[in-house]
Short mmCIF file of C-alpha atoms in Angstrom, two decimals:
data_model
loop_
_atom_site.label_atom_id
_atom_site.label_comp_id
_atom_site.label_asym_id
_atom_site.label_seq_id
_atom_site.Cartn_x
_atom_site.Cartn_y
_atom_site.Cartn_z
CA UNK C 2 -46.19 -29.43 -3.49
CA UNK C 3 -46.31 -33.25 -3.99
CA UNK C 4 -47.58 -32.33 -7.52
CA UNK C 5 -44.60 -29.40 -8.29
CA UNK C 6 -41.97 -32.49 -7.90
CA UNK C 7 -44.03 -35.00 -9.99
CA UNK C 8 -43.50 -32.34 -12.21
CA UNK C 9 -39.89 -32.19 -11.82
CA UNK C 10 -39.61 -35.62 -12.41
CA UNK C 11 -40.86 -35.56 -15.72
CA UNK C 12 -39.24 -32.80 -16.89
CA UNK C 13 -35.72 -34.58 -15.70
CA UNK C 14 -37.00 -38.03 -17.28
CA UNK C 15 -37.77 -36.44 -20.67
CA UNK C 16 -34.14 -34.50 -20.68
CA UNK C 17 -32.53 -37.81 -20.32
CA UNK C 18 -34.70 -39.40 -22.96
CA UNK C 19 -33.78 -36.43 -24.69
CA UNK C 20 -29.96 -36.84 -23.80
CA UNK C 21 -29.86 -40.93 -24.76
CA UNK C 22 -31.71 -40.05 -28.16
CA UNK C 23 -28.49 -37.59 -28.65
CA UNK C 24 -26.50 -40.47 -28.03
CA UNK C 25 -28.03 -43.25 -29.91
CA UNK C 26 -27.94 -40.81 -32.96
CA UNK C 27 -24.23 -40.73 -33.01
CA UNK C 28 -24.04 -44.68 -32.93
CA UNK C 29 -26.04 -44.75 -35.69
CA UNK C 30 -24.18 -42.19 -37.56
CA UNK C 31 -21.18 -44.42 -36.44
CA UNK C 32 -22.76 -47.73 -37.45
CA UNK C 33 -23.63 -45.82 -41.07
CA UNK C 34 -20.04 -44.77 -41.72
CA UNK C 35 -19.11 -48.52 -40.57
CA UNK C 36 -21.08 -49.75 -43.50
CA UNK C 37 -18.96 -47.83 -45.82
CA UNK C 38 -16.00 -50.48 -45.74
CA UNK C 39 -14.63 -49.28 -42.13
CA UNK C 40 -10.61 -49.86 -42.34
CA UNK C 41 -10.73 -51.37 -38.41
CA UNK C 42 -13.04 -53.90 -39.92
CA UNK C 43 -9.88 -55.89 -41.35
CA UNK C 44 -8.76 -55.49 -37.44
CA UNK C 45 -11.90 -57.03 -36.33
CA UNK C 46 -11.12 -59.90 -39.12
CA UNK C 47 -7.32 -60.38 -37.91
CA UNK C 48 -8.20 -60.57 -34.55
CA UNK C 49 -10.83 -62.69 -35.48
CA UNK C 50 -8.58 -65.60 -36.63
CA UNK C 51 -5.98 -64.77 -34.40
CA UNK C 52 -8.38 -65.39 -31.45
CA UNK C 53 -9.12 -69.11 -32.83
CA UNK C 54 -5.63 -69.49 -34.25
CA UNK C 55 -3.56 -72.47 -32.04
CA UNK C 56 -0.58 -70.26 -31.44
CA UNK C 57 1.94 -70.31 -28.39
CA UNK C 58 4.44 -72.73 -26.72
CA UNK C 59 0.73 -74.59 -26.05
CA UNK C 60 -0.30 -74.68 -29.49
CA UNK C 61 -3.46 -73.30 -27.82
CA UNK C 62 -6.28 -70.94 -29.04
CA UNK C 63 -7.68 -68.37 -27.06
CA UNK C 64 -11.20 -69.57 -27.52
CA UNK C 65 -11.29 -71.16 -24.05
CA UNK C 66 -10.33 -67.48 -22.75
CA UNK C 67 -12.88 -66.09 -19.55
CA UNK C 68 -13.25 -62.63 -19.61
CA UNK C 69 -15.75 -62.49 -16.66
CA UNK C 70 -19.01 -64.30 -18.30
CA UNK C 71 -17.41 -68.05 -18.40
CA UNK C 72 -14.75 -69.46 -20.36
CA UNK C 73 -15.37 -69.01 -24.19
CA UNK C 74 -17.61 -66.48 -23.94
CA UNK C 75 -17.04 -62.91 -25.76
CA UNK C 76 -20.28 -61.59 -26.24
CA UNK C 77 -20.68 -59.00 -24.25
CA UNK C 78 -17.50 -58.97 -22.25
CA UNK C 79 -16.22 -55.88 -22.74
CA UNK C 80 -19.21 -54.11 -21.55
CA UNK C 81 -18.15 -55.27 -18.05
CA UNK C 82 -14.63 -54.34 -18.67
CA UNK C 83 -12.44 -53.22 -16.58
CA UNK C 84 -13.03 -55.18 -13.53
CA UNK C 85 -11.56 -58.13 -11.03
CA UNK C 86 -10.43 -61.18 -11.81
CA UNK C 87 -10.14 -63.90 -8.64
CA UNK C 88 -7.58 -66.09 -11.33
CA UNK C 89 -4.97 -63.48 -11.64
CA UNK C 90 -6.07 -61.69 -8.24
CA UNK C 91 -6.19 -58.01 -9.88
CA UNK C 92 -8.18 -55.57 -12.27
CA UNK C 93 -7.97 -56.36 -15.55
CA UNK C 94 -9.03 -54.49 -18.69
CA UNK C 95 -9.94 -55.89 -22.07
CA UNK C 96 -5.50 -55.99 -23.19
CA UNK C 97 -4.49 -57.49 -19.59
CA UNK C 98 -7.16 -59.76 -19.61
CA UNK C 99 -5.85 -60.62 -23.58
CA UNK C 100 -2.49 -60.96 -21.84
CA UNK C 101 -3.45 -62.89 -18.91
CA UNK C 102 -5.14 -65.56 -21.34
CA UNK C 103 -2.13 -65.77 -23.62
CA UNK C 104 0.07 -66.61 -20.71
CA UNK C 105 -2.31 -68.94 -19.15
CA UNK C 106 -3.60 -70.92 -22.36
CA UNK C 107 -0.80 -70.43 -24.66
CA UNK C 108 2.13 -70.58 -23.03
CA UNK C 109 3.71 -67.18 -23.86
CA UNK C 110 6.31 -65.45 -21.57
CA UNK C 111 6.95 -61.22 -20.69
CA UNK C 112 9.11 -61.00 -24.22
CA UNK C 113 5.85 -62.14 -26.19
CA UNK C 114 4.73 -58.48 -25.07
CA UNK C 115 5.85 -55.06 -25.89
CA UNK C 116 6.77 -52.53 -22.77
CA UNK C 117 5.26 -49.74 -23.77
CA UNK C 118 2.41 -48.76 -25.84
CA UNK C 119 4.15 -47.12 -28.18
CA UNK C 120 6.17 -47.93 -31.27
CA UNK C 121 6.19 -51.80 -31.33
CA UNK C 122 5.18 -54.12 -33.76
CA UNK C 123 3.78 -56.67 -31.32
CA UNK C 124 1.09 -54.16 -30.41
CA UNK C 125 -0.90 -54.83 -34.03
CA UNK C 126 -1.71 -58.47 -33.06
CA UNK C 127 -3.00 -56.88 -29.06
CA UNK C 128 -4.91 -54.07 -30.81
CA UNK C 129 -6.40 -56.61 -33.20
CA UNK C 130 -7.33 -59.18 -31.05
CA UNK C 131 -9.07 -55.95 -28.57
CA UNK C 132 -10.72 -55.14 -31.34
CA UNK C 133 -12.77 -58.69 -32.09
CA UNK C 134 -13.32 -59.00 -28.78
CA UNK C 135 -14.35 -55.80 -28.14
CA UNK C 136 -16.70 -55.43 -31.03
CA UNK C 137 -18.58 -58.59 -29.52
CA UNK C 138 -20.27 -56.01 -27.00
CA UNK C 139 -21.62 -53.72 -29.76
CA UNK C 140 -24.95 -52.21 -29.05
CA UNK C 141 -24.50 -53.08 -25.74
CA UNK C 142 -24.75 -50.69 -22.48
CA UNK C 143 -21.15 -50.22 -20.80
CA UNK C 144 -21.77 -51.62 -17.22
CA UNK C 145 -17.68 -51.39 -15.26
CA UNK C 146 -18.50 -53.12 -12.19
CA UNK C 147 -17.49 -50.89 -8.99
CA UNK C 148 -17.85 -53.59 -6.09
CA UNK C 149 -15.05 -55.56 -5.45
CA UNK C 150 -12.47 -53.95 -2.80
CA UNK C 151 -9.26 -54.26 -5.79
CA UNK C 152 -11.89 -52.08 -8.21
CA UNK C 153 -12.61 -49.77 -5.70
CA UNK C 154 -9.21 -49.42 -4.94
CA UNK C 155 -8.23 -49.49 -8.49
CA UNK C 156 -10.83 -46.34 -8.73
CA UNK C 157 -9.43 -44.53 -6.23
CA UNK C 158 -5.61 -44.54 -7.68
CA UNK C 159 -7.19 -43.51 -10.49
CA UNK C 160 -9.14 -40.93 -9.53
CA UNK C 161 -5.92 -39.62 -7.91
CA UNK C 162 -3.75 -39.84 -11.00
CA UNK C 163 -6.47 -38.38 -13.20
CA UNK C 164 -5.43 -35.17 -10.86
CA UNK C 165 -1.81 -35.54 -10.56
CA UNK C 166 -0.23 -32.71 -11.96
CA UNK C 167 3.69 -33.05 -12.76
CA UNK C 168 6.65 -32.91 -14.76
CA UNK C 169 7.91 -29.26 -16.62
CA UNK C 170 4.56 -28.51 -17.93
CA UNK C 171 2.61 -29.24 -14.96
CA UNK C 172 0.05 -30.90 -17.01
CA UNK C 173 -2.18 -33.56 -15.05
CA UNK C 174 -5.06 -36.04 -17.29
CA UNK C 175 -7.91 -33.23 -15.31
CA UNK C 176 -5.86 -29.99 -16.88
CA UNK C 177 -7.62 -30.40 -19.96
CA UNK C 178 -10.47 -33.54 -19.86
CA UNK C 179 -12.18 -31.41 -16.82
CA UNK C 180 -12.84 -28.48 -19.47
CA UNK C 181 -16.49 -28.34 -21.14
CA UNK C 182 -16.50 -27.04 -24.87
CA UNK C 183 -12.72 -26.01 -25.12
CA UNK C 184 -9.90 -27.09 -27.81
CA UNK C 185 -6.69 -27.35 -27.79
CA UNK C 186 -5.41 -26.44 -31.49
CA UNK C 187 -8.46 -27.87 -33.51
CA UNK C 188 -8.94 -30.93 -31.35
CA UNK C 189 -11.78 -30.65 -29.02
CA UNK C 190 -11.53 -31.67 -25.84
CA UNK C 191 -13.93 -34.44 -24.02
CA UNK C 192 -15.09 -33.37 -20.30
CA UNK C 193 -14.37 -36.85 -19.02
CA UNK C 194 -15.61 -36.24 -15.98
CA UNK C 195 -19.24 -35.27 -17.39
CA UNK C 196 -21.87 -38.24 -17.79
CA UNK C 197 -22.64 -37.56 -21.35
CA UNK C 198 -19.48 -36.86 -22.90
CA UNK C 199 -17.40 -39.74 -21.49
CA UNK C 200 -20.21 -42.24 -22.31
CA UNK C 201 -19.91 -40.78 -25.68
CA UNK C 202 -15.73 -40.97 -25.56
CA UNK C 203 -15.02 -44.29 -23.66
CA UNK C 204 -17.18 -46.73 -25.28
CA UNK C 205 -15.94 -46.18 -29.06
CA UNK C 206 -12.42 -47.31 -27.94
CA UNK C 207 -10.54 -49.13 -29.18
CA UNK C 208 -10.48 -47.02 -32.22
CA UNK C 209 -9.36 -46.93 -36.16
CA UNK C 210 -7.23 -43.80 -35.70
CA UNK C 211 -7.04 -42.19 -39.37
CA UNK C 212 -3.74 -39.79 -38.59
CA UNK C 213 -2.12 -43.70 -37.30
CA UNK C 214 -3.38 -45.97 -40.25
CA UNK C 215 -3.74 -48.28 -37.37
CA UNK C 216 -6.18 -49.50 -34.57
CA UNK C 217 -5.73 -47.95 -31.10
CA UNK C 218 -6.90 -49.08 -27.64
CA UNK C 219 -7.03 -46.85 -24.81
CA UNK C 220 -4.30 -47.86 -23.44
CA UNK C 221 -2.28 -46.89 -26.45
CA UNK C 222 -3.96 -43.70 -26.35
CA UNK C 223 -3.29 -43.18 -23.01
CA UNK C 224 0.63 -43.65 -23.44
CA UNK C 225 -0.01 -40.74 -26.27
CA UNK C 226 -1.41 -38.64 -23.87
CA UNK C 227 0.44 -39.34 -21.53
CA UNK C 228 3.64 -38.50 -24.00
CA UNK C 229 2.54 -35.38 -24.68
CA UNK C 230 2.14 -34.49 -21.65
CA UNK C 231 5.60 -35.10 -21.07
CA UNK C 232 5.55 -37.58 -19.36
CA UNK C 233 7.84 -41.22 -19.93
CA UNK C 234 6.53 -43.84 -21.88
CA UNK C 235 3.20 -45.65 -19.87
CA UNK C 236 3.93 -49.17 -19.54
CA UNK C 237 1.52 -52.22 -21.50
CA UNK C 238 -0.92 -53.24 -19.06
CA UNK C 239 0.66 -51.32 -16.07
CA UNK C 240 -1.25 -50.59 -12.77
CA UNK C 241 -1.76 -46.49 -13.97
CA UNK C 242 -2.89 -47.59 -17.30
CA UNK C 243 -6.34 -49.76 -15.78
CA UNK C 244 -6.63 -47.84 -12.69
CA UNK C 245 -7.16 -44.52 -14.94
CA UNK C 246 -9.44 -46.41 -16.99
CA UNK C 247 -11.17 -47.99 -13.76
CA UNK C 248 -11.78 -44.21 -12.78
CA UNK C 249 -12.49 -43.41 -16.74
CA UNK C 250 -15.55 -46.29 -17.39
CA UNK C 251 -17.62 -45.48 -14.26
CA UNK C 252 -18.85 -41.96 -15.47
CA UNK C 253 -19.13 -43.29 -18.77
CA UNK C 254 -21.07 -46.15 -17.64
CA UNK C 255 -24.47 -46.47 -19.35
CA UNK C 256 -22.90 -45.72 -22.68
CA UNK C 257 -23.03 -47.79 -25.87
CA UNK C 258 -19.86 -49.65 -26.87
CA UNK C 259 -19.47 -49.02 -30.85
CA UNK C 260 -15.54 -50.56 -31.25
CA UNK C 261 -13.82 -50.19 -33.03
CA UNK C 262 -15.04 -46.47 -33.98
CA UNK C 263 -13.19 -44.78 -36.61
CA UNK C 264 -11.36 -41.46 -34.84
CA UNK C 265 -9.34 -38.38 -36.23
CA UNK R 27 -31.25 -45.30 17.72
CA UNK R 28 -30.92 -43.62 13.77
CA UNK R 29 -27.89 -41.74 15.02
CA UNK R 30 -25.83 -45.00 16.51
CA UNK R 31 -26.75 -46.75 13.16
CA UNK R 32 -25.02 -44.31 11.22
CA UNK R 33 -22.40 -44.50 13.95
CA UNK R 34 -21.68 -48.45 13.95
CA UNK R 35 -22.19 -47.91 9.63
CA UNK R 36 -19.41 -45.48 9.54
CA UNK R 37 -17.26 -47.70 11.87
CA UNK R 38 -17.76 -50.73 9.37
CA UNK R 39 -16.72 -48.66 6.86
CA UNK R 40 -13.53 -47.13 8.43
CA UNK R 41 -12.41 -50.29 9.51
CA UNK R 42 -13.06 -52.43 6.38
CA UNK R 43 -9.45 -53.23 4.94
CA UNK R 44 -10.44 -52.94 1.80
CA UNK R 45 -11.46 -49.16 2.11
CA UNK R 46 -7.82 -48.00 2.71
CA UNK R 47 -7.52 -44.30 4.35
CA UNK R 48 -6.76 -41.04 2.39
CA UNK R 49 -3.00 -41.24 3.11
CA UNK R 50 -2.70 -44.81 2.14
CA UNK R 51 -4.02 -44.44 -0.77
CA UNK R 52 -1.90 -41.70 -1.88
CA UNK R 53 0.65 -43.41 -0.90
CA UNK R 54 -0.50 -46.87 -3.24
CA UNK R 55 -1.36 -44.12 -6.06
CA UNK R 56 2.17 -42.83 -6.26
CA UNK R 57 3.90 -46.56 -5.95
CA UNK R 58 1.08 -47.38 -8.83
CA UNK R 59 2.76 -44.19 -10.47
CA UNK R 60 6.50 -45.26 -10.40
CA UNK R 61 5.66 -48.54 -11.52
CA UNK R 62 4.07 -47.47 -14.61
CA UNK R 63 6.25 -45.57 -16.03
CA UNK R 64 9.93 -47.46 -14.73
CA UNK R 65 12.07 -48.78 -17.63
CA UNK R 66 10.64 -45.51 -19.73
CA UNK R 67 13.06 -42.11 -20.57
CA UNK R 68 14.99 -42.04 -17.31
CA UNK R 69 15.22 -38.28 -18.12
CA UNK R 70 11.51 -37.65 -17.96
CA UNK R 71 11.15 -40.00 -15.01
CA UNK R 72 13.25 -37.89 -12.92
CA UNK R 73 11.20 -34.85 -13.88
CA UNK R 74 7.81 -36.19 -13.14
CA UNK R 75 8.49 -38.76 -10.38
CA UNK R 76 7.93 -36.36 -7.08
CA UNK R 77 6.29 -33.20 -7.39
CA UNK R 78 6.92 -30.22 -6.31
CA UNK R 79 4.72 -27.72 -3.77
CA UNK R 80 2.74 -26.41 -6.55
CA UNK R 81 1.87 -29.66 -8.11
CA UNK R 82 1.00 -31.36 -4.86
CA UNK R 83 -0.49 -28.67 -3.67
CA UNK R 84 -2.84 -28.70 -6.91
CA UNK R 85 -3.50 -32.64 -7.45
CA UNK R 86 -4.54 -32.26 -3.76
CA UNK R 87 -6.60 -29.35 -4.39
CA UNK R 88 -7.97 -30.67 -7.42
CA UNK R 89 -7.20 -27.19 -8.84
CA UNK R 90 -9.11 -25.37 -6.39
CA UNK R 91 -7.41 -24.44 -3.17
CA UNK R 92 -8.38 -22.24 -0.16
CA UNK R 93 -7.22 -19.00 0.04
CA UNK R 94 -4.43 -19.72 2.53
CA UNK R 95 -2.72 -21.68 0.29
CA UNK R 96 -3.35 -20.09 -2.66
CA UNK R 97 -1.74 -17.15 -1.03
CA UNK R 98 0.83 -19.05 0.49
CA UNK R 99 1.97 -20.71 -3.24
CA UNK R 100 1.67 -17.36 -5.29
CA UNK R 101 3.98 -15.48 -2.98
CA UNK R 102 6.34 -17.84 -3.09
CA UNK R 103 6.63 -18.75 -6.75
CA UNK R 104 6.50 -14.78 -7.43
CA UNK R 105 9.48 -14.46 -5.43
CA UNK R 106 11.33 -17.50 -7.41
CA UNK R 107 10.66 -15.09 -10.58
CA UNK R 108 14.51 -14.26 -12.65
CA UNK R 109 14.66 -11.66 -15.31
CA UNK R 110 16.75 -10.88 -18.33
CA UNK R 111 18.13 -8.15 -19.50
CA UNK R 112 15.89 -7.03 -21.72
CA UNK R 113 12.30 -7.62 -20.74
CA UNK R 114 11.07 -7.65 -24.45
CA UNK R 115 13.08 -9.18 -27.26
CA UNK R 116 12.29 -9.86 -30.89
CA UNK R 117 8.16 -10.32 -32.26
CA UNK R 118 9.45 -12.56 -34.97
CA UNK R 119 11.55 -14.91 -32.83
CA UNK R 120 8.60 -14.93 -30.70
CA UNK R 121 6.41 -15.56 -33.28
CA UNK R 122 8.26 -19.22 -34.20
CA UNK R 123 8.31 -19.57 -30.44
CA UNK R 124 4.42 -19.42 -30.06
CA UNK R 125 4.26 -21.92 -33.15
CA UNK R 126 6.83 -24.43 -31.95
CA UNK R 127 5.12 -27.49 -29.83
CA UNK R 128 8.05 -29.42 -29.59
CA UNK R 129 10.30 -29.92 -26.73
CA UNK R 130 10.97 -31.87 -23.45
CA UNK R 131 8.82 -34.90 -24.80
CA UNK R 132 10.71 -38.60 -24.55
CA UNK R 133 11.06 -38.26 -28.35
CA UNK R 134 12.86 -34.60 -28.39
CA UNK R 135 16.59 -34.48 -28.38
CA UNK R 136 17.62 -33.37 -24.81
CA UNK R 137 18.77 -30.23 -24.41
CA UNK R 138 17.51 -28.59 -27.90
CA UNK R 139 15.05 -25.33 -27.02
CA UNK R 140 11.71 -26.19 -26.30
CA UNK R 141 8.68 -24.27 -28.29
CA UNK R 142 6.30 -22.01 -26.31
CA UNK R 143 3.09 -23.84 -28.12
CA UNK R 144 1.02 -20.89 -27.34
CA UNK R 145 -1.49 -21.87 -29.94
CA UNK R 146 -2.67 -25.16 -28.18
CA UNK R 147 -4.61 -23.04 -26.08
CA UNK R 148 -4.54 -19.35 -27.01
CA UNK R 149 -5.75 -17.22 -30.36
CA UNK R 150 -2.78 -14.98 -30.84
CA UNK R 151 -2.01 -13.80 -33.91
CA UNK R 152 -5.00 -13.63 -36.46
CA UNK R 153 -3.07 -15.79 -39.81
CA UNK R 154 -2.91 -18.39 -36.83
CA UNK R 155 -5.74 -20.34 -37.61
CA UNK R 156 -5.45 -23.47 -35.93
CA UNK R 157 -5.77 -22.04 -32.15
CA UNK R 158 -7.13 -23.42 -28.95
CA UNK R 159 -9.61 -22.04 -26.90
CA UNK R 160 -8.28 -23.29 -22.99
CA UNK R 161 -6.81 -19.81 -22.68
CA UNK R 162 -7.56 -16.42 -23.13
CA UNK R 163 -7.55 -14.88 -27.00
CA UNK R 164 -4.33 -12.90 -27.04
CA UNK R 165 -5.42 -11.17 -30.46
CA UNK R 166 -4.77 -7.25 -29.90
CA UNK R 167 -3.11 -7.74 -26.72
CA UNK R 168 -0.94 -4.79 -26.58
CA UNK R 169 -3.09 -2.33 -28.06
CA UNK R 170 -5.50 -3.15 -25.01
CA UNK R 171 -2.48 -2.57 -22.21
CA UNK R 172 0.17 -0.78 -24.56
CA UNK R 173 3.72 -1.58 -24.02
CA UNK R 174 5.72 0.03 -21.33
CA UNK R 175 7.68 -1.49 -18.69
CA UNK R 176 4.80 -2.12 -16.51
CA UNK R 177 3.04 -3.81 -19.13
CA UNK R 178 6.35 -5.90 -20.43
CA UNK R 179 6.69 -6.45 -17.44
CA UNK R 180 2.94 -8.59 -16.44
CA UNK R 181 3.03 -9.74 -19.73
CA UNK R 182 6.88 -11.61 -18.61
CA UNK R 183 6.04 -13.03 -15.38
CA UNK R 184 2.72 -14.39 -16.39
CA UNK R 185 4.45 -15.87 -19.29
CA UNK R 186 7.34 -17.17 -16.40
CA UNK R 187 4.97 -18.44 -14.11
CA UNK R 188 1.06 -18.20 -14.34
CA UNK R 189 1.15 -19.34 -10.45
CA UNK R 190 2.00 -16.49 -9.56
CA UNK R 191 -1.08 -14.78 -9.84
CA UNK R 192 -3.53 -17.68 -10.44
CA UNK R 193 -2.48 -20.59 -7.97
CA UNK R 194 -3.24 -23.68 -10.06
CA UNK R 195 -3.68 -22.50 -13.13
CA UNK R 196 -3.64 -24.31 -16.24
CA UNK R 197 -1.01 -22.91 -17.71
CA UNK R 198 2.40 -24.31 -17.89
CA UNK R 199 5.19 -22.43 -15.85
CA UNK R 200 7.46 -22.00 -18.79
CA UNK R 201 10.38 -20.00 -17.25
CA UNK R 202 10.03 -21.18 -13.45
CA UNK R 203 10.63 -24.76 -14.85
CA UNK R 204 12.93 -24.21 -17.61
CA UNK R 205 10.54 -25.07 -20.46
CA UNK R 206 11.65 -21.54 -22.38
CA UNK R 207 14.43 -19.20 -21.19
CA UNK R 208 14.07 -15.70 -19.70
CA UNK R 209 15.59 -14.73 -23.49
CA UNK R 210 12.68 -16.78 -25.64
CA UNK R 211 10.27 -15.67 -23.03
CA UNK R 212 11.14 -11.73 -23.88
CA UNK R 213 10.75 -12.69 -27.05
CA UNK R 214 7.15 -13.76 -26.37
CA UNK R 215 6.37 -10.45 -24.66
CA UNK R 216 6.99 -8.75 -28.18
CA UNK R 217 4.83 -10.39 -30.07
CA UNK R 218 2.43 -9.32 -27.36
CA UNK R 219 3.09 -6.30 -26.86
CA UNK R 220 5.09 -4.65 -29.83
CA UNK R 221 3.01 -2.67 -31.83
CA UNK R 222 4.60 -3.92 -35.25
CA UNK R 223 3.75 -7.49 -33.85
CA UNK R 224 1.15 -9.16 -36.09
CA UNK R 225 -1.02 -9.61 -32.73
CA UNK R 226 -1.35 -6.10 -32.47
CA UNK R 227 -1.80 -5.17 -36.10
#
């Protein structure tokens, strides 16, 4: 008896060997094509000198910025992404925590931010500054903490909105990212509620996306979703926008953050 | 002793502010909801900002509800089902119709006809190549049923509404909620079932 579940255990430990080699093979294939001259490396660069740049009523860079591990630091930052912040008293994600910083250190007010997502030119200098930072965590394992009462909260709206089916289509986030090994036209469709697909999905966002010409982040892909889905445009850094990604980065926590990843 | 443990554990937990109840937090989810989208399409707002039974019924659900209430929502949304005069139309016009994926998003004019996008998740005719697989392949539909009235007529109110006879399905109600009109949605059931139709060819 005692021996029959040894047994078991090593058959489960070497499928999840089995299931992390899987996963480390794509970030090398990622990492390979990266080598090639990746286009969202001259995101990385922008953001890079946009980060130190003194910009703002302050005339203040964002080096001093504390995205959870101590002012200044960005290594490794985003693997801890989303989660609470005691200075702003809410969830932040990698954008709102940009945001948060750029209001804080360098002076700028609402109109130094677009609305929505979508269609703005003051996105490029959010999505290039997301993807520096985020690229700082590359390599690393995604670890969203789940343990202060506003993330737990912040998990539980999302969970709920992942589900919430509305509008003339009746489409909700779970209509199609609950499906295993379906499409919709060509595009497959990630499970995001299974382990290994979402820690495959989540981490390699924010993303070169080759049909935009431009750098994503979730949140912009969200609003796209969310748009075809008819649904209105998702507001920048709104409460639905980190909650859903709350919800999103604790099943694929344990993943490998390879940002920005070059998508269709 | 184990038992009152669990007890005086579950009472911690219950009464811990932070760990709001079931109805608060749908209520905070659905503020969190408004909020998001406000200042967006006002159009669109209106459309998704309070569902209706299905859709609560559903999220609530998560897709899967007891048999009750799946009873419960397919009678009533059968009975909500209108017809036109002619339960099958034109294979062609229902051809573009199956292609079309526009429609009823914040970027569409309002008030143009919105496309049936059949092809996100359905194989239907076989030059279609770029199909999705979420639905059912509707390749040689009608020569599987044929197409008399019974047939146009499943083939319409599935089309209409999909609750009917699958509470929470995936698919879209197209004619209950006014994606496509009872006129496209004939249409639809001719390139099903017609047996010039290139489905059935």
């Amino acid at each position: 008896m005692t021996r029959a579940l040894w047994l078991l255990l090593l058959v489960l430990l070497c499928v999840a060997a089995q299931a992390d080699e899987r996963l480390d093979q794509t970030v090398k294939q990622y990492r390979q094509a990266l080598q090639d001259a990746s286009p969202a490396e001259l995101f990385v660069l922008n953001g890079e000198e946009l980060f130190s740049a003194k910009r703002g009523p302050k005339n203040a860079s964002l080096e001093a910025c504390d995205f959870g591990r101590g002012p200044g630091v960005v290594k490794g930052v985003h693997a801890q992404l989303p989660r609470y912040f005691a200075d702003s008293n809410r969830v932040e994600d990698l954008e709102s925590r940009l945001m948060t910083c750029m209001r804080q250190l360098q002076g700028f007010g609402d109109d130094a931010f677009p609305q929505h997502a979508r269609g703005d030119a003051r996105m490029v200098e959010l999505e290039s500054l997301a993807a520096y930072v985020a690229s700082q965590s590359n390599g690393m394992h995604l670890a969203a903490p789940l343990a202060h009462p506003k993330e737990i909260e912040a998990y539980r709206i999302g969970e709920r909105l992942f589900h919430r089916r509305a509008g003339t289509h009746d489409f909700s986030c779970a209509t199609c990212h609950t499906l295993q090994d379906k499409r919709v036209r060509l595009q497959r469709l990630a499970n995001l509620t299974d382990a290994w697909e979402a820690r495959v999905v989540f981490p390699t966002w924010p993303a070169y996306r080759v049909a935009a010409g431009e750098v994503h982040t979730m949140q912009d892909w969200l609003a796209i979703c969310y748009w075809a889905a008819r649904h209105p445009q998702l507001r920048y850094g709104s409460e639905a926008a980190i909650a859903l990604q709350v919800f999103m980065a604790q099943h694929a926590n344990g993943g490998v953050i390879a940002a920005p990843s070059v998508k269709r | 002793m184990k038992r009152s443990v669990l007890w005086l554990s579950a009472l911690v937990f219950a009464s811990s502010p932070a760990l709001l109840g079931q109805d608060d937090i749908a209520a905070r989810a659905e503020a969190a909801f408004i909020s998001s989208f406000a200042g967006g399409d006002a159009a669109v707002l209106a459309r998704v900002a309070v569902q209706d039974e299905v859709q609560r019924a559903c999220s609530e659900y998560r897709n899967s509800p007891p048999a009750d209430v799946a009873q419960r929502l397919m009678s009533a949304q059968r009975a909500a089902i209108r017809y036109p005069a002619k339960l099958i139309g034109d294979w062609r016009e229902g051809e573009r119709i199956a292609e079309d994926f526009t429609g009823l998003r914040y970027s569409d004019k309002p008030g143009a006809p919105s496309g049936g996008n059949c092809y996100a998740c359905h194989q239907v005719a076989p030059a279609g190549l770029a199909y999705g697989t979420v639905g059912p392949s509707l390749l040689g539909y009608g020569k599987l049923r044929g197409w008399g009235v019974a047939a146009q007529q499943f083939a319409y109110e599935r089309i209409y509404n999909a609750h009917a006879f699958t509470a929470c399905s995936a698919m879209p109600r197209f004619g209950h909620n006014g994606v496509l009109t009872p006129e496209q949605i004939a249409h639809l059931v001719a390139l099903l079932l017609d047996p010039t139709s290139p489905v059935n060819r």
